[in-house]
Coordinates of C-alpha atoms and ligand atoms in Angstrom, one line a residue:
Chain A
X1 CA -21.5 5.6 -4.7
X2 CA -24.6 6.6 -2.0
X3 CA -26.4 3.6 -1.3
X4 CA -24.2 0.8 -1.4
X5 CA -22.2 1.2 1.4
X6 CA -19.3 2.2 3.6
X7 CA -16.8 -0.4 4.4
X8 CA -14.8 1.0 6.9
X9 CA -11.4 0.2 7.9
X10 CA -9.6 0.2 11.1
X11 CA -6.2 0.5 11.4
X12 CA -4.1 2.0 8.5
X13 CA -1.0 -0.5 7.7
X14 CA -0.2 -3.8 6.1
X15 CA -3.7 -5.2 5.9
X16 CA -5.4 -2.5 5.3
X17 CA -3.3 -1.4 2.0
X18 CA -4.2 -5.0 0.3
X19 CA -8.0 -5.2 2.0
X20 CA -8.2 -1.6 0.0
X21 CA -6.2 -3.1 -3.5
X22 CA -8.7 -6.3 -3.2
X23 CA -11.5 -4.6 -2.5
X24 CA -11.3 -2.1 -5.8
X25 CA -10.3 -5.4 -8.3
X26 CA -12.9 -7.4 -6.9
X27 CA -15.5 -4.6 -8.1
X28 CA -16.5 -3.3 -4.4
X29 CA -18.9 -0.5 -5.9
X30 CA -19.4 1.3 -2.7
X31 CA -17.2 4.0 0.0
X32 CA -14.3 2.9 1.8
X33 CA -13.2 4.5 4.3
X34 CA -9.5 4.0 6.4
X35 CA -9.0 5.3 9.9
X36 CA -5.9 4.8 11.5
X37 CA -4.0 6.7 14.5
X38 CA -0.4 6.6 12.7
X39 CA 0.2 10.1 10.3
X40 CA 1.1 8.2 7.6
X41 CA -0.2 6.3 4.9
X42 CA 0.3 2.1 5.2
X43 CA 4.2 1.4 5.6
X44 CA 6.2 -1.6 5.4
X45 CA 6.6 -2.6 9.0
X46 CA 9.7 -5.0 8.7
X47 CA 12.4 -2.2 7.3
X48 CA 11.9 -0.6 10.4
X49 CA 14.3 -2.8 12.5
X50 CA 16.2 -3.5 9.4
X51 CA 17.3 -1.1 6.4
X52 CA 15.4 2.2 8.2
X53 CA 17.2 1.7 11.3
X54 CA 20.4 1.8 9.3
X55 CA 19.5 4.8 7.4
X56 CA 19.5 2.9 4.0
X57 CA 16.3 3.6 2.7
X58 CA 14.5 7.2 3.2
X59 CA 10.9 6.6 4.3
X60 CA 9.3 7.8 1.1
X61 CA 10.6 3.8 -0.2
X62 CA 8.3 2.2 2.5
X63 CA 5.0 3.5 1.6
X64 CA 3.4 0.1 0.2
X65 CA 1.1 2.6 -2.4
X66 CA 1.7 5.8 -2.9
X67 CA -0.6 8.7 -2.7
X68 CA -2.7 8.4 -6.3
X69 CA -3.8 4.9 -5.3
X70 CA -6.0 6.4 -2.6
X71 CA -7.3 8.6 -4.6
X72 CA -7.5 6.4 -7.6
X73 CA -9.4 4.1 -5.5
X74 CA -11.6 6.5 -3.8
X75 CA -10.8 5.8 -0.5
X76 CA -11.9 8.0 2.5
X77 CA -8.6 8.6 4.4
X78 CA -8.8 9.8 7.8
X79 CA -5.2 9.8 9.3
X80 CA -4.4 11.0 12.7
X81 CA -7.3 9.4 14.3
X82 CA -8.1 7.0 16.8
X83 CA -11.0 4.7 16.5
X84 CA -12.4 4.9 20.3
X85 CA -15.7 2.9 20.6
X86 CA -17.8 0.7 18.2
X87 CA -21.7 0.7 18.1
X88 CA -22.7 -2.1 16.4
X89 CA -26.4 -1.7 16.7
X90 CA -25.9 1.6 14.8
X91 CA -23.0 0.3 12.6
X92 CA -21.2 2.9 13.7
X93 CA -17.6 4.0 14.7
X94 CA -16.9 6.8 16.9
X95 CA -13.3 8.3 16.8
X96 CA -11.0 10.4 19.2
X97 CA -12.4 13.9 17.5
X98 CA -16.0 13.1 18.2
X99 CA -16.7 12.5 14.6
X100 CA -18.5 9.3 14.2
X101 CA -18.3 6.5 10.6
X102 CA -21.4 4.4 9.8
X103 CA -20.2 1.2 8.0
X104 CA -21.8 -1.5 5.9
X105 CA -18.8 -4.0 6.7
X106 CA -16.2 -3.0 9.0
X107 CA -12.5 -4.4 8.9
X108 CA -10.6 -4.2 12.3
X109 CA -7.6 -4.4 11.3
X110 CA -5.5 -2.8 14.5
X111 CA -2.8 -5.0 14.7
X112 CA -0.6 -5.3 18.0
X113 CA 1.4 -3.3 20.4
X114 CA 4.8 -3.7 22.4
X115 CA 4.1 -5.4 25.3
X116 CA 4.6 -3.7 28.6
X117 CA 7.3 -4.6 30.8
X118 CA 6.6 -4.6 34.6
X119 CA 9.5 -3.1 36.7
X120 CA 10.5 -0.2 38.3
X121 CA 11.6 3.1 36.2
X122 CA 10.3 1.3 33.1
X123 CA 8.6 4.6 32.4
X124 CA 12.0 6.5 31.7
X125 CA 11.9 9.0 29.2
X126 CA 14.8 7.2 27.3
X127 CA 12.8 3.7 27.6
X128 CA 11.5 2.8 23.9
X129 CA 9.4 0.5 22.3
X130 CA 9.5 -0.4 18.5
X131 CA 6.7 -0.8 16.6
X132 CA 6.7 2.3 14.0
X133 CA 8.3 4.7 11.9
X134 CA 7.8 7.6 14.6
X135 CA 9.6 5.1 17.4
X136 CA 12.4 4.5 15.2
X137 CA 12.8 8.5 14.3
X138 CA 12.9 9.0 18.0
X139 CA 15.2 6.2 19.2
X140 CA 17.6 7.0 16.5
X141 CA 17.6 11.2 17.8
X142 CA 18.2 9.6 21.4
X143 CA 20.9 8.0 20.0
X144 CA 24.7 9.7 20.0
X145 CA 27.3 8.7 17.6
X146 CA 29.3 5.7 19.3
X147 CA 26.0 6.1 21.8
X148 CA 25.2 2.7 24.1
X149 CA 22.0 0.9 22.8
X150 CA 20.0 -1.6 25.6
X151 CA 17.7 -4.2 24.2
X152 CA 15.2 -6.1 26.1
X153 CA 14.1 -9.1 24.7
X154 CA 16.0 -11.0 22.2
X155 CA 13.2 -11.9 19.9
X156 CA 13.5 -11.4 16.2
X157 CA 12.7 -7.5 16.6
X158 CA 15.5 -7.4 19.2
X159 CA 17.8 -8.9 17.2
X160 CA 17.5 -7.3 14.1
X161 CA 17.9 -3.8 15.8
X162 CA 21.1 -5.1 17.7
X163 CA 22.5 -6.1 14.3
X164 CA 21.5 -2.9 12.3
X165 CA 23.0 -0.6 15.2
X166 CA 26.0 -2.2 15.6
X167 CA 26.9 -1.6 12.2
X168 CA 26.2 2.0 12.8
X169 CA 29.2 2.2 15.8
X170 CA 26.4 1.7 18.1
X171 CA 27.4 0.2 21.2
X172 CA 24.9 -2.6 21.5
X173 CA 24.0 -5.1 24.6
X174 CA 21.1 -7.1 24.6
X175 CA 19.0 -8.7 27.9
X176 CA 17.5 -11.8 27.6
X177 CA 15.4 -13.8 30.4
X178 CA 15.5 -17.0 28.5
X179 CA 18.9 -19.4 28.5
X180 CA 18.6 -18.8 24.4
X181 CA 17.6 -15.9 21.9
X182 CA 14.9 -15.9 19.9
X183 CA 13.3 -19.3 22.3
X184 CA 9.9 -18.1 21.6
X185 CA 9.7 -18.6 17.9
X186 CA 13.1 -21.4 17.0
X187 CA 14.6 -24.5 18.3
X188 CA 18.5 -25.0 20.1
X189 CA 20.1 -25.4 16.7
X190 CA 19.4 -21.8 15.3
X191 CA 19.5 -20.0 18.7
X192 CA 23.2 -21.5 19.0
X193 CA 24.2 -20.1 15.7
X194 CA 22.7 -16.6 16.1
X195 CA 24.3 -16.3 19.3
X196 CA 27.6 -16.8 18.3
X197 CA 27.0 -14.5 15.4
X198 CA 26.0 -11.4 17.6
X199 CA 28.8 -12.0 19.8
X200 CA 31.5 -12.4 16.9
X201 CA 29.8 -8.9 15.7
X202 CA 30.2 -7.3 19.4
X203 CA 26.7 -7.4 20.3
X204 CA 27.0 -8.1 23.8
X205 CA 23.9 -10.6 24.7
X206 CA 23.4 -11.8 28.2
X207 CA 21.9 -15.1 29.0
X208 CA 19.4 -15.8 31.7
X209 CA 19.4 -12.1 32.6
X210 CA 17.1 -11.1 35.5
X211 CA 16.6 -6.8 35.0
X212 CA 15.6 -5.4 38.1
X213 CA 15.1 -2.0 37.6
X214 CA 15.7 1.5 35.4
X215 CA 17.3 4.4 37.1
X216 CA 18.5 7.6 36.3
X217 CA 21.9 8.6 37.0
X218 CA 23.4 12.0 35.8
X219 CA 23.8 12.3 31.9
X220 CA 22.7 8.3 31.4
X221 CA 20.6 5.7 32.4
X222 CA 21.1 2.7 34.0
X223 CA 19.7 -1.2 34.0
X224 CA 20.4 -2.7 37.3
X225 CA 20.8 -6.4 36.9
X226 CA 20.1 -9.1 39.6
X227 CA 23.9 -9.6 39.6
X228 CA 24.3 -6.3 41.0
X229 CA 25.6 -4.9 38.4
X230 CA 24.6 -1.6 36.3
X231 CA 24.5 -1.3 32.4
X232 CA 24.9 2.1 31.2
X233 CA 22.4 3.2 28.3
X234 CA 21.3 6.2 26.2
X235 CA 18.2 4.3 24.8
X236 CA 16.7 1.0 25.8
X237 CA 14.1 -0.4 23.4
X238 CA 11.7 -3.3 25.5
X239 CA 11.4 -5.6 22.7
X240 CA 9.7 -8.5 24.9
X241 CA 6.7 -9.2 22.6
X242 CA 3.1 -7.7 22.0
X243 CA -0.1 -7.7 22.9
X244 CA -3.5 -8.1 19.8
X245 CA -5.1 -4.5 20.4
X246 CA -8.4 -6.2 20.9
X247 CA -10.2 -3.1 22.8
X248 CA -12.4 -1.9 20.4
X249 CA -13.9 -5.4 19.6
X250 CA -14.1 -7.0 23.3
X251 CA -15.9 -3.7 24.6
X252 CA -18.5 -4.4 21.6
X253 CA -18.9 -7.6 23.0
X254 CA -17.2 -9.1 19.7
X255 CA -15.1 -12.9 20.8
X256 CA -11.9 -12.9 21.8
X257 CA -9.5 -14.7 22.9
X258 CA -5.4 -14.4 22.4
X259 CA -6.6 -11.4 19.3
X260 CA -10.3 -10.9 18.0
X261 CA -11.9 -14.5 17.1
X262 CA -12.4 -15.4 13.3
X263 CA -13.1 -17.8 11.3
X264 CA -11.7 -19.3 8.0
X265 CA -13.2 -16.2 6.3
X266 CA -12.1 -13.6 8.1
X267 CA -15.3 -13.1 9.9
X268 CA -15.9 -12.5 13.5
X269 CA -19.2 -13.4 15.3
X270 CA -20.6 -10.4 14.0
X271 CA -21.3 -10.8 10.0
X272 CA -20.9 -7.3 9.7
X273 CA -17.4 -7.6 11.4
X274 CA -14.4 -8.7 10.3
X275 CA -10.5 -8.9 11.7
X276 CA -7.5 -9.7 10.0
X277 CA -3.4 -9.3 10.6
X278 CA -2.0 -9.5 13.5
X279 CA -5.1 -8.6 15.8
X280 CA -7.1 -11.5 14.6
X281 CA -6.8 -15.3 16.1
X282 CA -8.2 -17.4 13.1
X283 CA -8.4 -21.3 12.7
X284 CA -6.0 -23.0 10.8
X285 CA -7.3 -25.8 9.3
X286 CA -3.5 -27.0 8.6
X287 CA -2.4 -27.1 12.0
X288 CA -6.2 -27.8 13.4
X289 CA -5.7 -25.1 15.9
X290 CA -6.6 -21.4 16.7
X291 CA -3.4 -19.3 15.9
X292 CA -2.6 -15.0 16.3
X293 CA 0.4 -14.8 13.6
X294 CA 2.3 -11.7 13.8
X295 CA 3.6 -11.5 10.2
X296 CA 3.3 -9.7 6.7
X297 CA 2.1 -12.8 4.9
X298 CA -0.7 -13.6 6.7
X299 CA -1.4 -10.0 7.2
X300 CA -2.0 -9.1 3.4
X301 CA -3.5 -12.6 2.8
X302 CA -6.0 -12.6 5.7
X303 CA -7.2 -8.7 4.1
X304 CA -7.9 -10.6 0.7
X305 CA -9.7 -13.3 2.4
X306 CA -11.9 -10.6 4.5
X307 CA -11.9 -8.2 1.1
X308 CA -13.2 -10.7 -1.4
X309 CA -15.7 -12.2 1.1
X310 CA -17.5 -8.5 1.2
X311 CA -17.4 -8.7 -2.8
X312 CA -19.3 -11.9 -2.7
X313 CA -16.4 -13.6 -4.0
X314 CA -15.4 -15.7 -0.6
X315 CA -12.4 -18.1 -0.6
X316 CA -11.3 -19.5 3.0
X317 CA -8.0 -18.2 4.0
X318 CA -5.4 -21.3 4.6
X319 CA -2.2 -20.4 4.1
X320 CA 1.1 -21.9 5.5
X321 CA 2.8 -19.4 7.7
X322 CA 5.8 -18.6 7.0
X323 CA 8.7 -15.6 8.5
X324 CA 11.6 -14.2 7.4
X325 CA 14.3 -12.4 9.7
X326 CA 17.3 -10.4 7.9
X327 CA 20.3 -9.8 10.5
X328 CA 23.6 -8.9 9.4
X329 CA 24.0 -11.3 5.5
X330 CA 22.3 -13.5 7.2
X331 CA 18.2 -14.5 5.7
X332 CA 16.5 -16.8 8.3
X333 CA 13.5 -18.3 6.1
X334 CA 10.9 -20.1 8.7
X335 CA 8.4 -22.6 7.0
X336 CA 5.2 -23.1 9.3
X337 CA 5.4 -23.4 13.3
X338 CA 7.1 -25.4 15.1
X339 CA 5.7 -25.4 18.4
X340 CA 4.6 -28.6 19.8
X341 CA 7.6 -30.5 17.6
X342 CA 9.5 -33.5 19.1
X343 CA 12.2 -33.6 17.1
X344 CA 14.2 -31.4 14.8
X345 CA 17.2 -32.4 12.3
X346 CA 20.0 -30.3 10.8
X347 CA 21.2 -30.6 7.6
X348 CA 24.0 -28.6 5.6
X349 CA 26.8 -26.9 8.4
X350 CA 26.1 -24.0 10.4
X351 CA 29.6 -23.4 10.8
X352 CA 29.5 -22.2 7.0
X353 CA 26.5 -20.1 7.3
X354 CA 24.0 -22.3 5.3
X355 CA 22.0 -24.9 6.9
X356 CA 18.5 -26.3 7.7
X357 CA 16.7 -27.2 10.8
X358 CA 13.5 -29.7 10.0
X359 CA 11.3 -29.9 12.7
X360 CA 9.0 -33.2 13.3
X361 CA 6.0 -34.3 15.4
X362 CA 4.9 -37.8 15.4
X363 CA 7.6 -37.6 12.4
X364 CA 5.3 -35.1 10.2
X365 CA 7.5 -32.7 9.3
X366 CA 5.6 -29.3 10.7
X367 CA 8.3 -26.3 10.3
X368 CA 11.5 -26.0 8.8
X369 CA 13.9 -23.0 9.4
X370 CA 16.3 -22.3 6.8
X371 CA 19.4 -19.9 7.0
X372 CA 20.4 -18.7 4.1
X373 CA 19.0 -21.6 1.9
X374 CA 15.9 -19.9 0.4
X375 CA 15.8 -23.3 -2.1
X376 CA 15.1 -25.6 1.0
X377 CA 12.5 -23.0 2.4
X378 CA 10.6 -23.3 -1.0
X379 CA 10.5 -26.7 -1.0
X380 CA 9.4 -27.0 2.9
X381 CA 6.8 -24.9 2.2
X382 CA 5.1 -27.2 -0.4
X383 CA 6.4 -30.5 2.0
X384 CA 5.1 -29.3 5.2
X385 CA 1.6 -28.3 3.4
X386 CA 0.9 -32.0 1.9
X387 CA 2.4 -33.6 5.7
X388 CA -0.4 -31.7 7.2
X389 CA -3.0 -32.2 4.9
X390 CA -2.3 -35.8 4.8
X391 CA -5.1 -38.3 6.7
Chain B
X1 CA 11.7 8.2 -14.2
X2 CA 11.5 5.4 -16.6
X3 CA 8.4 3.4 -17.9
X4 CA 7.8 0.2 -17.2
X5 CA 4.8 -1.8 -18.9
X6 CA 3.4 -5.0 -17.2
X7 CA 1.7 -7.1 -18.9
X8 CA -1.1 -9.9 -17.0
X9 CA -1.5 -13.7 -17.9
X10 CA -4.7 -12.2 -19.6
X11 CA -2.4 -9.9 -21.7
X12 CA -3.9 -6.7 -20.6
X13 CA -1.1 -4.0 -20.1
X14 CA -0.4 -1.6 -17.5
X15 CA 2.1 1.4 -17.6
X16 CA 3.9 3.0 -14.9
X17 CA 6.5 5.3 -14.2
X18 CA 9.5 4.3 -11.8
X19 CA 11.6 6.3 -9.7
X20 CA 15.5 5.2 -11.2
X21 CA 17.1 3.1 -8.1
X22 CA 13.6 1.8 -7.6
X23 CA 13.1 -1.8 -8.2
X24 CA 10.3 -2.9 -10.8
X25 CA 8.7 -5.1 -7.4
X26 CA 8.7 -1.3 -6.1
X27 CA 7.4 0.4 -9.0
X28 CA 4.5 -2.2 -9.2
X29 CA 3.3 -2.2 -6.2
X30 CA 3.5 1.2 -4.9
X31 CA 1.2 1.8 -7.9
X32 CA -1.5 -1.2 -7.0
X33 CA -0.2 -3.1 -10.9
X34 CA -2.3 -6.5 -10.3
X35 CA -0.7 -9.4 -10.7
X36 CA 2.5 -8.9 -8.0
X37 CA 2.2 -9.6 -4.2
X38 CA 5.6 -8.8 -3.1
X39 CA 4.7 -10.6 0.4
X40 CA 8.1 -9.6 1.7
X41 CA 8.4 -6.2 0.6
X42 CA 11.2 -7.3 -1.4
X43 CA 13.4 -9.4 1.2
X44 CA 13.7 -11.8 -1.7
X45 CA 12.9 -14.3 0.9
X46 CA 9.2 -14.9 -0.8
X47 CA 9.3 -15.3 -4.5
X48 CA 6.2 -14.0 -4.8
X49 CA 6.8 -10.5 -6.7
X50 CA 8.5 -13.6 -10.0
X51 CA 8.1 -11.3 -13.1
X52 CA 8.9 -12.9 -17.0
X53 CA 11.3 -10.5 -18.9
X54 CA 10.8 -9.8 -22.4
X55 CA 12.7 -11.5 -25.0
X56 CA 14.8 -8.0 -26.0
X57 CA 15.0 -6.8 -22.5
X58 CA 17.2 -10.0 -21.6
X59 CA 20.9 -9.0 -21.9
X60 CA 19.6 -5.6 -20.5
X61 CA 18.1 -6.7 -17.1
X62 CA 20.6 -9.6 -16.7
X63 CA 21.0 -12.8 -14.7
X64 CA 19.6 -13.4 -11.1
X65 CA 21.8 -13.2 -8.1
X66 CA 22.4 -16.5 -6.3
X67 CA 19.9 -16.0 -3.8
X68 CA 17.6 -15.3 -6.1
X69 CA 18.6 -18.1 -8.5
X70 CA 18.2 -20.5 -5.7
X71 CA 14.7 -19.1 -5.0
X72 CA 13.8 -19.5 -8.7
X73 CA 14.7 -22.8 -8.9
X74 CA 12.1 -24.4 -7.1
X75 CA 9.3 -21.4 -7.7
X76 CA 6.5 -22.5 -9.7
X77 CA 6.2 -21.7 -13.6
X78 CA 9.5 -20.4 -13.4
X79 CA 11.4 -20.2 -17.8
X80 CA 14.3 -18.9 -18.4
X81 CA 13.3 -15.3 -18.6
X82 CA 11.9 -15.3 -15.1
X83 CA 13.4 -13.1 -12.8
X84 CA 12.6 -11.8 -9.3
X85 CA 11.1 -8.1 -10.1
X86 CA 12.5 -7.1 -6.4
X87 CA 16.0 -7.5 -7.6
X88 CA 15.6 -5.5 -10.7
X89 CA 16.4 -2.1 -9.7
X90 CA 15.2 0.7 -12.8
X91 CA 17.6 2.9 -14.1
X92 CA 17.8 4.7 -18.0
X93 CA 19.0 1.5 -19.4
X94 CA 15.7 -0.4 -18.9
X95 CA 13.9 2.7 -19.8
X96 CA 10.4 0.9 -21.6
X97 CA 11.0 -2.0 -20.1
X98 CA 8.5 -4.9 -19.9
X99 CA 7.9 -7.8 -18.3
X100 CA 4.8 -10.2 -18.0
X101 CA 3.1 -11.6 -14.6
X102 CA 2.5 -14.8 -14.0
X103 CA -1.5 -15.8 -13.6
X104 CA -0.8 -16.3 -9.9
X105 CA 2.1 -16.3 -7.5
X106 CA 1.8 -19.0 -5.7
Ligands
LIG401 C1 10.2 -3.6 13.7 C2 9.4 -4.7 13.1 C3 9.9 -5.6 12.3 C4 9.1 -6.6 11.7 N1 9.7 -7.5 10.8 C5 8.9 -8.4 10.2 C6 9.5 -9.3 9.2 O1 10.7 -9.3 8.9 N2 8.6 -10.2 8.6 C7 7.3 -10.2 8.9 O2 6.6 -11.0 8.3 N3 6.7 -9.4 9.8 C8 7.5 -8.5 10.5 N4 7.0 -7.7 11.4 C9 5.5 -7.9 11.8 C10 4.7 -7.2 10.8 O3 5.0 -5.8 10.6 C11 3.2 -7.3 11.2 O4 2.8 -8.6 11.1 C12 2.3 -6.5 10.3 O5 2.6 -5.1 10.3 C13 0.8 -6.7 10.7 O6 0.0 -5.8 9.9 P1 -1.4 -5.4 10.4 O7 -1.9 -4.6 9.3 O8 -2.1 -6.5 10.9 O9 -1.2 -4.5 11.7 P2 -0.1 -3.3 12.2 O10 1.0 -3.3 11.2 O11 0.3 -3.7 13.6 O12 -0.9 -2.0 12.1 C14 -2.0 -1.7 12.9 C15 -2.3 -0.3 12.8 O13 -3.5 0.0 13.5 C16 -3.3 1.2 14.2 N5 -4.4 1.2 15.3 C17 -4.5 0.4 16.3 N6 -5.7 0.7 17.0 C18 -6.2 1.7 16.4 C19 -7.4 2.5 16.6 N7 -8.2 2.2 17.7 N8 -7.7 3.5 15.8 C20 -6.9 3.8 14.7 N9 -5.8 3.1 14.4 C21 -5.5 2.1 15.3 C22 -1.9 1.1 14.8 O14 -1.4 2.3 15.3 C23 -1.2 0.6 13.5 O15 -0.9 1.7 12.7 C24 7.7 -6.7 12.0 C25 7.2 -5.8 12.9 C26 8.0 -4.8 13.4 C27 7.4 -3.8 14.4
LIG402 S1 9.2 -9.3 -3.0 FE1 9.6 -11.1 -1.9 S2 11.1 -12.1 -3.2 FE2 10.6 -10.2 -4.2

């Protein structure tokens, strides 16, 4: 396995588990090699606001291979290290211990972090952010029994945590800027009906909420509100979106713009480069747009795309993205994006818990969201594919 | 631990071992079997992890939840052995148990 080349991957999680799987089926003869700053093998992601928060599942479950497939598949596993500069004239990477990695193709494949949120005392030791196993081990130690929990943000993260904890006797209330949860990713219709939800479970969720400041008061912490008035907390997790961890790439000179540029292959403007999951901005040739996607689907299916392109086996990545949000019995299903729509339609009741919310521009149908009707979300998936690829 | 054997749409077969209380979605993936994507991890919000059970496993594994069900009923190739491998969960009972994959999930 000398001569035939290192592909080196960056960033040790959902992509780079199937880039690793894809790689080894399509017959990639030479090293591999996977660098990531986390201590653990590649972890499912969305259990961590979900059925880890709530102590159902032990973390051994949410490995996505376990240990033989590394070995199995000869893979070069260097945990517990940063990658810290790129040298693409030497096709090298240079990590945080001084060691350095020469790669044949290199998969950047860093994903995102929690985006920072700029006011005063936001740098509170009891002030978390989300975004893996070790941040969930630590909020939950910061958290007493019958403890108060502060979320920032009411984005899907947000509300998924507020959901898990309150069934744990967490005391939970949630801040959100906008006039509606979850604004950035749904329309009125499915805002209005988690809302109610969280508030008929106790989750305390204020509207339109303008958070001036963090400050330490005795035993707890406090938000102070432009109201004037002060929410105690224990543990407040900033859940106000992320940011592509585009570093490495933009100091290399790579293109970037919203995440690391690619195109239908994976590939970024250097063909020894490639970036997939949530750190890469790729064209969709459905929506005729550049898009960043922050999800497990296009995560693993972006890694193939990148994988079986370095086997000589390329097949252009253009799938329909698609989400899924568990809260409470609740499964929110979310067929392609709606952003840009101009007109939605509900069907079914959301008063009973099952409904659908079609969303239409220039009466194409371009997203549907489904709650807790995973028949309808099949079928959108297939409808909103042939409405886009139509003319 | 019970064994599971998958078998692909080309018929060649792969054995594992599962962890009982581990589903067969689990037991597949965590040991790279080809042929399952399990995009959601087992959510059973993708319908991508759809196994076929074999004939005599039938009364053994049982019938698909609701949810499920309603997934199934619009996934593609779906007979009526095919069952959602994320909401199979191993225990001694389905000790050998085996199930086929489709040629592709989508
Ligand atoms: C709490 C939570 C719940 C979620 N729920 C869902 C859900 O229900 N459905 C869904 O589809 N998606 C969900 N997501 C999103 C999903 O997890 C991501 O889309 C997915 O993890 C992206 O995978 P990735 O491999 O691109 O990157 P990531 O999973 O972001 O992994 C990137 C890795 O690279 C490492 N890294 C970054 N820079 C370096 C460096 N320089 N050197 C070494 N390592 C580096 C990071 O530490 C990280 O380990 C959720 C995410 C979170 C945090
Ligand atoms: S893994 Fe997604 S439905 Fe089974």
């Amino acid at each position: 396995m000398g001569n035939t080349g290192n592909v080196v991957i960056i960033g040790a999680s959902h992509a780079a588990a199937e880039a690793i799987s894809t790689l080894r089926r399509a017959g990639w003869p030479g090293q591999i090699t996977l660098i990531g700053d986390e201590l653990e093998l590649p972890y499912q992601r969305p259990p961590l606001s979900k059925a880890y928060f709530k102590g159902e599942l032990e973390f051994a479950k949410l490995l996505l291979k376990n240990e033989a497939f590394y070995d199995k598949a000869q893979v070069n596993v260097l945990l517990g290290k940063r990658a810290t500069k790129l040298d693409r004239q030497q096709q090298s990477v240079m990590l945080d211990n001084g060691e350095s990695v020469f790669y044949s193709h290199l998969i950047l494949a860093t994903g995102t972090r929690a985006r920072h949120l700029p006011v005063a005392g936001h740098d509170l030791p009891q002030i978390k952010v989300l975004r893996t196993r070790a941040d969930v081990d630590d909020i939950k130690s910061a958290l007493p029994q019958g403890g108060k929990l502060l979320i920032v943000g009411a984005g899907y993260i947000g509300l998924e945590v507020a959901a898990s904890a309150i069934k744990n006797n967490i005391d939970v209330t949630v801040l959100e800027a906008q006039e509606r949860v979850l604004s950035r990713v749904t329309g009125e219709h499915v805002s209005g009906f988690f809302q109610k939800r969280h508030a008929k479970e106790g989750v305390d969720i204020r509207l339109g909420a303008s958070l001036q400041s963090f400050v330490n008061q005795g035993a707890k912490a406090y938000a102070k509100l432009g109201t004037g008035e002060d929410i105690p907390f224990d543990c407040a997790i900033v859940g106000i979106g992320v940011v592509p961890n585009v570093e490495l790439a933009q100091d290399a000179g790579l293109a970037c713009d919203n995440g690391i540029l690619v195109d239908e292959y994976a590939r970024t403007n250097d063909a020894n480069i490639f970036a997939v999951g949530d750190c890469a901005n790729h064209f969709s040739a459905l929506y005729r747009n550049r898009i960043r996607l922050e999800s497990v689907p296009n995560a693993v299916a972006q890694a193939k795309t990148a994988a079986l392109f370095i086997c000589g086996k390329p097949q252009p990545y253009n799938q329909l993205p698609w989400f899924w949000s568990d809260q409470y019995d609740i499964k929110l299903q979310t067929a392609g994006l709606l952003s840009g729509y101009d007109r939605s339609e509900i069907q079914g009741d959301p008063d009973e818990a099952k409904f659908t919310v079609s969303y239409y521009k220039q009466d194409k149908l371009i997203a549907l969201d489904a709650i807790n009707a995973p028949a309808e979300f099949m079928k959108a998936k297939k409808a909103i594919i042939e409405a886009l690829s139509a003319n | 631990m019970s064994k599971i054997t998958f078998i692909d749409y080309q018929g060649n077969q792969t054995e594992v071992e599962a962890t009982n209380g581990d589903s067969v979605m689990e037991a597949a993936t965590q040991n790279d079997v080809p042929g399952i994507d399990a995009d959601c991890g087992g959510a059973c919000a993708c319908a991508t992890c759809h196994v076929y059970v074999d004939a005599e496993w039938m009364d053994k594994v049982g019938k698909p939840g609701d949810l499920e069900a309603d997934m199934l009923e619009v996934a593609d190739g779906v007979q009526d052995n095919s069952r959602l491998s994320c909401q199979i969960s191993m225990s001694d009972d389905l000790d050998g148990l085996v199930v086929s994959t489709p040629e592709s999930q989508y």
